[in-house]
Amino acid sequence: MTGDAVTPGLVPLPDRFFDDYVPGAVGVFGAEPVSEAEILDFAARFDPQGIHTDASAAAGGPFNGLIASGWHTMALMMRILVRYYLNEAASLASPGVDELRWLKPVRPGDVLSLRCTVVQARASRSKPDRGLVHTAIEILDQNQETVATLTMMNLLRRRPDPAPAVSGR
């Protein structure tokens, strides 16, 4: 598993707070492999359709083989987002996702990464300790082909004020 592959415009994750998500900043993160066993397990539990649960049946289906559930793809996206993009100390919650699109099937053996572009960062007027960041996310496979896109919204803490320096006498 790789960490931040490219992070122009973003400070290292442990130091990243709302103030560091500057519109236009782009980062590419993660290298999450997708196995057949994980596809089958996720689908059996959460999306039990033949194209996700039965490799033999899927071979004759509309995608000519087994594919991951779109929801499995979103769960993998979230894993990468939490590991490499959102500082746990700063992340408060997400009020939602806009414009989710699945563009290309994810198959066993694919390796997923994210390209995250900060679209908007707006400080809260009512709660000055936080702000709302809108991020355009492209989920990429190992060939850098886009398999899904979405716009994520995240409530993030602002960087805490440093403790005042104590002057010596």
Tab-separated table of C-alpha atoms in Angstrom:
chain	number	residue	atom	x	y	z
A	1	MET	CA	0.000	0.000	0.000
A	2	THR	CA	1.371	3.378	-0.907
A	3	GLY	CA	0.708	6.633	0.839
A	4	ASP	CA	0.357	10.023	-0.788
A	5	ALA	CA	1.588	9.532	-4.346
A	6	VAL	CA	1.309	13.226	-5.197
A	7	THR	CA	0.108	15.976	-2.902
A	8	PRO	CA	0.799	19.366	-4.467
A	9	GLY	CA	-0.920	22.028	-2.427
A	10	LEU	CA	-1.739	19.786	0.549
A	11	VAL	CA	0.238	19.651	3.769
A	12	PRO	CA	1.113	16.221	5.257
A	13	LEU	CA	-1.917	14.399	6.669
A	14	PRO	CA	-1.081	14.655	10.403
A	15	ASP	CA	-0.946	18.452	10.060
A	16	ARG	CA	-3.959	18.840	7.719
A	17	PHE	CA	-6.940	20.841	8.991
A	18	PHE	CA	-9.711	22.810	7.291
A	19	ASP	CA	-7.327	25.716	6.690
A	20	ASP	CA	-5.123	23.492	4.499
A	21	TYR	CA	-7.805	22.505	1.978
A	22	VAL	CA	-7.264	25.281	-0.556
A	23	PRO	CA	-9.482	25.357	-3.658
A	24	GLY	CA	-7.543	24.013	-6.614
A	25	ALA	CA	-5.265	21.766	-4.523
A	26	VAL	CA	-4.976	18.279	-6.012
A	27	GLY	CA	-3.716	15.055	-4.470
A	28	VAL	CA	-3.489	11.466	-5.681
A	29	PHE	CA	-3.757	8.892	-2.905
A	30	GLY	CA	-3.689	5.175	-2.213
A	31	ALA	CA	-3.243	1.925	-4.047
A	32	GLU	CA	-6.074	-0.330	-2.875
A	33	PRO	CA	-6.130	-3.796	-4.494
A	34	VAL	CA	-9.492	-5.409	-5.216
A	35	SER	CA	-9.629	-9.186	-4.844
A	36	GLU	CA	-12.220	-11.623	-6.104
A	37	ALA	CA	-12.747	-12.904	-2.555
A	38	GLU	CA	-13.528	-9.369	-1.303
A	39	ILE	CA	-15.933	-8.761	-4.189
A	40	LEU	CA	-17.788	-11.996	-3.451
A	41	ASP	CA	-17.863	-11.391	0.314
A	42	PHE	CA	-19.113	-7.802	0.052
A	43	ALA	CA	-21.753	-8.737	-2.511
A	44	ALA	CA	-22.999	-11.732	-0.526
A	45	ARG	CA	-23.521	-9.449	2.461
A	46	PHE	CA	-24.743	-6.219	0.851
A	47	ASP	CA	-25.510	-6.504	-2.897
A	48	PRO	CA	-26.401	-10.122	-3.722
A	49	GLN	CA	-26.777	-9.826	-7.478
A	50	GLY	CA	-25.280	-12.503	-9.750
A	51	ILE	CA	-22.900	-10.077	-11.472
A	52	HIS	CA	-21.266	-9.596	-8.044
A	53	THR	CA	-21.731	-13.016	-6.404
A	54	ASP	CA	-21.264	-15.694	-9.074
A	55	ALA	CA	-18.218	-15.607	-11.362
A	56	SER	CA	-19.653	-18.309	-13.657
A	57	ALA	CA	-22.997	-16.577	-14.107
A	58	ALA	CA	-21.306	-13.184	-14.455
A	59	ALA	CA	-19.127	-14.507	-17.299
A	60	GLY	CA	-22.226	-14.649	-19.490
A	61	GLY	CA	-23.692	-11.415	-18.137
A	62	PRO	CA	-23.669	-7.871	-19.448
A	63	PHE	CA	-20.138	-7.142	-18.150
A	64	ASN	CA	-18.557	-10.430	-19.352
A	65	GLY	CA	-17.266	-11.255	-15.896
A	66	LEU	CA	-17.450	-10.639	-12.198
A	67	ILE	CA	-17.567	-6.983	-11.118
A	68	ALA	CA	-17.536	-5.249	-7.762
A	69	SER	CA	-20.721	-3.687	-6.474
A	70	GLY	CA	-20.692	0.081	-6.879
A	71	TRP	CA	-21.236	0.263	-3.121
A	72	HIS	CA	-18.121	-1.840	-2.584
A	73	THR	CA	-16.233	0.635	-4.763
A	74	MET	CA	-17.540	3.464	-2.556
A	75	ALA	CA	-16.441	1.608	0.595
A	76	LEU	CA	-12.934	1.264	-0.862
A	77	MET	CA	-12.994	4.964	-1.775
A	78	MET	CA	-13.865	5.794	1.813
A	79	ARG	CA	-11.024	3.623	3.116
A	80	ILE	CA	-8.527	5.534	0.957
A	81	LEU	CA	-10.080	8.895	1.856
A	82	VAL	CA	-9.772	8.212	5.590
A	83	ARG	CA	-6.227	6.842	5.344
A	84	TYR	CA	-4.743	9.567	3.160
A	85	TYR	CA	-6.972	12.630	2.809
A	86	LEU	CA	-8.903	13.305	6.011
A	87	ASN	CA	-7.002	13.951	9.230
A	88	GLU	CA	-8.936	12.055	11.912
A	89	ALA	CA	-8.339	14.861	14.418
A	90	ALA	CA	-9.915	17.367	12.010
A	91	SER	CA	-12.698	15.304	10.420
A	92	LEU	CA	-16.080	15.849	12.065
A	93	ALA	CA	-18.656	14.385	9.669
A	94	SER	CA	-20.018	14.515	6.146
A	95	PRO	CA	-23.368	16.069	5.341
A	96	GLY	CA	-23.454	14.171	2.054
A	97	VAL	CA	-22.254	13.326	-1.412
A	98	ASP	CA	-23.316	14.854	-4.713
A	99	GLU	CA	-23.198	13.611	-8.289
A	100	LEU	CA	-22.108	10.021	-7.691
A	101	ARG	CA	-21.443	8.264	-10.998
A	102	TRP	CA	-20.171	4.750	-11.686
A	103	LEU	CA	-18.431	4.938	-15.053
A	104	LYS	CA	-16.532	1.681	-15.485
A	105	PRO	CA	-16.761	-1.733	-13.790
A	106	VAL	CA	-14.231	-2.591	-11.081
A	107	ARG	CA	-12.914	-6.114	-11.521
A	108	PRO	CA	-10.831	-8.572	-9.490
A	109	GLY	CA	-7.187	-7.545	-9.687
A	110	ASP	CA	-7.861	-3.840	-10.153
A	111	VAL	CA	-5.949	-1.432	-7.915
A	112	LEU	CA	-7.819	1.738	-6.977
A	113	SER	CA	-6.546	5.183	-6.089
A	114	LEU	CA	-8.164	8.602	-5.699
A	115	ARG	CA	-7.537	11.929	-7.345
A	116	CYS	CA	-8.973	14.556	-4.998
A	117	THR	CA	-9.429	18.169	-6.076
A	118	VAL	CA	-10.539	20.744	-3.511
A	119	VAL	CA	-13.432	22.575	-5.179
A	120	GLN	CA	-14.574	24.810	-2.345
A	121	ALA	CA	-13.643	25.489	1.281
A	122	ARG	CA	-16.001	27.681	3.292
A	123	ALA	CA	-15.524	28.590	6.937
A	124	SER	CA	-18.633	28.288	9.097
A	125	ARG	CA	-20.148	31.567	10.245
A	126	SER	CA	-22.039	30.021	13.154
A	127	LYS	CA	-19.236	27.688	14.339
A	128	PRO	CA	-15.880	29.405	13.756
A	129	ASP	CA	-13.902	26.317	14.816
A	130	ARG	CA	-14.818	24.501	11.563
A	131	GLY	CA	-15.534	24.714	7.876
A	132	LEU	CA	-17.061	22.785	4.979
A	133	VAL	CA	-14.856	21.399	2.197
A	134	HIS	CA	-16.218	20.192	-1.156
A	135	THR	CA	-13.875	17.738	-2.896
A	136	ALA	CA	-14.235	16.376	-6.434
A	137	ILE	CA	-13.132	12.756	-6.242
A	138	GLU	CA	-12.151	10.586	-9.170
A	139	ILE	CA	-11.661	6.901	-8.404
A	140	LEU	CA	-8.949	5.596	-10.711
A	141	ASP	CA	-7.889	2.073	-11.623
A	142	GLN	CA	-4.304	0.928	-12.142
A	143	ASN	CA	-4.418	2.273	-15.743
A	144	GLN	CA	-5.439	5.724	-14.457
A	145	GLU	CA	-8.878	5.228	-16.011
A	146	THR	CA	-11.740	6.783	-14.066
A	147	VAL	CA	-14.116	4.156	-12.670
A	148	ALA	CA	-16.316	6.511	-10.613
A	149	THR	CA	-16.717	10.158	-9.662
A	150	LEU	CA	-18.436	12.043	-6.866
A	151	THR	CA	-18.325	15.289	-4.952
A	152	MET	CA	-17.777	14.755	-1.235
A	153	MET	CA	-18.601	17.297	1.454
A	154	ASN	CA	-16.705	17.180	4.744
A	155	LEU	CA	-16.986	19.208	7.926
A	156	LEU	CA	-13.463	19.780	9.220
A	157	ARG	CA	-11.996	21.433	12.291
A	158	ARG	CA	-9.875	24.510	11.835
A	159	ARG	CA	-6.296	24.301	13.062
A	160	PRO	CA	-6.193	24.825	16.818
A	161	ASP	CA	-4.560	28.043	17.980
A	162	PRO	CA	-1.079	27.333	19.271
A	163	ALA	CA	-0.614	27.706	23.014
A	164	PRO	CA	0.638	31.188	23.868
A	165	ALA	CA	4.340	31.381	24.513
A	166	VAL	CA	5.274	31.724	28.152
A	167	SER	CA	7.816	34.450	28.667
A	168	GLY	CA	10.616	33.803	31.117
A	169	ARG	CA	11.671	36.239	33.764
